[in-house]
Amino acid sequence: MPDLLLELFSEEIPARMQAKAADDLRRMVTDKLVAEGLVYEGAKAFATPRRLALTVHGIPARQPDLKSERRGPKNGAPDGAVQGFLKATGLKSLDEAKIQKDAKGDFYIALIEKPGRAAIDVIAEILPVIIRTFPWPKSMRWGARSAKSGSLSWVRPLHSIIATFGLETEEPDVVKFSVDGIEAGQTTYGHRFMAPGAIPVRRFEDYEAKLKAAKVILDPQARKDIIVEDAKELAFAQGLELVEDQVLVDEVSGLVEWPVVMMGSFEKEFLVIPDEVIRATIRNNQKCFVVRDPKTGKLTNKFVLTANIEAPDGGKTIVAGNERVIRPRLSDAKFFYETDLKTKLEDRLPKFEQIVFHEKLGTQAERIKRIEALAAEIAPLVGADVEKTKRAARLAKADLLTEVVGEFPELQGLMGKYYALAQGEDASVAAASEEHWKPQGPTDRVPTDPVSIAVALADKFDTLAGFWAIDEKPTGSKDPYALRRAALGAIRLIVENTLRLPILKTAKSALRGLSVEADAETLPNDLLAFFADRLKVQLRDQGARHDLVDAVFSLGGQDDLLLVVRRVEALGKFLDSDDGKNLLAGTKRASNILSIEEKKDKRTFDGAPDAALYKLDEEKALAKAIDQVKAEASAAVAKEDFAAAMSAMAKLRPAVDAFFDKVKVNDDDPKVRENRLKLLNEIRAATRAVADFSRIEG
């Protein structure tokens, strides 16, 4: 079957837009093809700084013929209705229609056959629409063409379009269409400097090969691999090690079509700056990689750059140019760092009195005081020294006012740690400056130092309580203050450090520290429910079954997140066993019978069964097993030994199996029937010691 090759050649596309643009192109074209009945075999999109390309293979040469029926008017309908039906369906007379009978009478039915069109004609219609409606985040108009027609808006000036379609064994046809005067053809262009001439192409295979010969690597992943491997090899040759940076690799690969890796250097005097500042300076200003000494783990005075050209002088001029730019940037960074060291962190704090955190929540200085008070309250609960915690909370935000963080905001916290250590602060106090921001996301590490944990929790609870109090809660997909992230961060701090932190009490303490009016009862419970929802999300993301999460949460007790997690884990292991599966089946059977009978009798069967009404040994055995299991499971739960609680529950299984095998629940004697239903209710009540089994699927 034929293949499609499409290329949109333009001026430089911003690197940050390329990956999504390639994916959008693939999605838009393939969606349209499928909608037109042209089901393809495979598609792949590519991006370089100057082009988007797409190959779609295995497209049918023609659309399938379509047959459909259209119901018309009733037999004997007015002539106007008949004529409208004939016109809409293309029939010459009612003789060409068939009659279909149903309960309402006889109706005319038109059989409509629509022959499929050639795929190349369909493609010629859909591609211009896609190009004109392409969803660039930002776009522009340019030149005389746009001044004349003004119809095309593109990320950068669009110069040419390739669109070919045909079988692999034949010469492909050009898909004939134009967009703003740009005619689709089969000509592309090589590297801007090393091979700028026009290149005729036919299909994807020779297109990719000819581009490579013209110094253009079409596949972004191939460019990334070249950059990383050549950079590692270059560093290794000098006994050094590349500091890998996938985000930077992604960006740099979008800046070059023919990556050429080189190494430059800077003066050793700049190595007195923290490694992270050197890296941020070189990375942000020149998109270069840094290298370190593998023996010490410290950065060296070398950097790796990626050029877009094979220079005649071997790259000496390019390297020198990058060194010329990096040198003054590092000089500035050194000046900022040394200037920051001259002012102690606590001496910066008064400036926070003039900085508003939020118009309804006061200044940053007021917020710091709240965090300090709350952290001191949390400290004993997490095993942290109270005085160190208070000191850490007081200094944790101070680096926001430093020169280095002003220049490189991504270094907030980290610089606070360096400055705290430089002024002789305790190591835990210094670490909290960096770690109280963590975890920032699901892959970020979780602090383990008790002082850092206390300050981090206080910071997150203050944020949540404050915005809850002023009714700025997340709604739908909107979360401008990152409150979901704050809650998930607090959850990870609690769970991964196995902390027993009462959420409700901590939320109330955070609310008390606010200067705004807050409902002391409703808001903490609302906040607790928010934590419960976030914990559900996290447990599900980690692979926990949603029904098991719901079965545990339905019992309440979400104030202790760690216990909830342990219950879910123990329940999952129990239900993976044969005893767990069979007990679940028996419990569900009991619940189903109860539901039916409670609905029939319009009442519940609460209360203890009457032992005097037991007729069969299986009833007595079940009652005895329930009493034993209740006692053992409750004792195990009280000790927070959920594995033991599940083992106790397993003892119900043989008694439940025997009961349903030998006992008729709906006995003819109403009293016996009621007593047996109460016994079933006891099964349900016994299992609720660990979870609500009615919410478990299966």
PDB file of N, CA, C and O in Angstrom, residues 29 132 155 343 529 549:
ATOM      1  N   VAL A  29      -2.789  14.430  11.297  1.00  0.00           N
ATOM      2  CA  VAL A  29      -2.873  13.778   9.987  1.00  0.00           C
ATOM      3  C   VAL A  29      -3.510  12.398  10.107  1.00  0.00           C
ATOM      4  O   VAL A  29      -4.421  12.046   9.341  1.00  0.00           O
ATOM      5  N   ARG A 132      -3.048  25.069   8.094  1.00  0.00           N
ATOM      6  CA  ARG A 132      -3.622  26.367   8.475  1.00  0.00           C
ATOM      7  C   ARG A 132      -4.103  26.401   9.923  1.00  0.00           C
ATOM      8  O   ARG A 132      -4.152  27.461  10.538  1.00  0.00           O
ATOM      9  N   VAL A 155       4.630  29.268  13.058  1.00  0.00           N
ATOM     10  CA  VAL A 155       5.556  29.589  14.134  1.00  0.00           C
ATOM     11  C   VAL A 155       6.705  30.471  13.653  1.00  0.00           C
ATOM     12  O   VAL A 155       7.142  31.381  14.355  1.00  0.00           O
ATOM     13  N   THR A 343      26.679  39.113  54.036  1.00  0.00           N
ATOM     14  CA  THR A 343      25.491  39.423  54.838  1.00  0.00           C
ATOM     15  C   THR A 343      24.936  38.140  55.423  1.00  0.00           C
ATOM     16  O   THR A 343      24.655  37.185  54.699  1.00  0.00           O
ATOM     17  N   ALA A 529     -10.177  15.810  54.428  1.00  0.00           N
ATOM     18  CA  ALA A 529     -10.768  15.116  53.275  1.00  0.00           C
ATOM     19  C   ALA A 529      -9.904  15.301  52.029  1.00  0.00           C
ATOM     20  O   ALA A 529      -9.754  14.382  51.212  1.00  0.00           O
ATOM     21  N   VAL A 549      -8.436   0.604  48.307  1.00  0.00           N
ATOM     22  CA  VAL A 549      -8.290   1.926  48.928  1.00  0.00           C
ATOM     23  C   VAL A 549      -9.638   2.401  49.460  1.00  0.00           C
ATOM     24  O   VAL A 549      -9.753   2.872  50.597  1.00  0.00           O
TER      25      VAL A 549
END
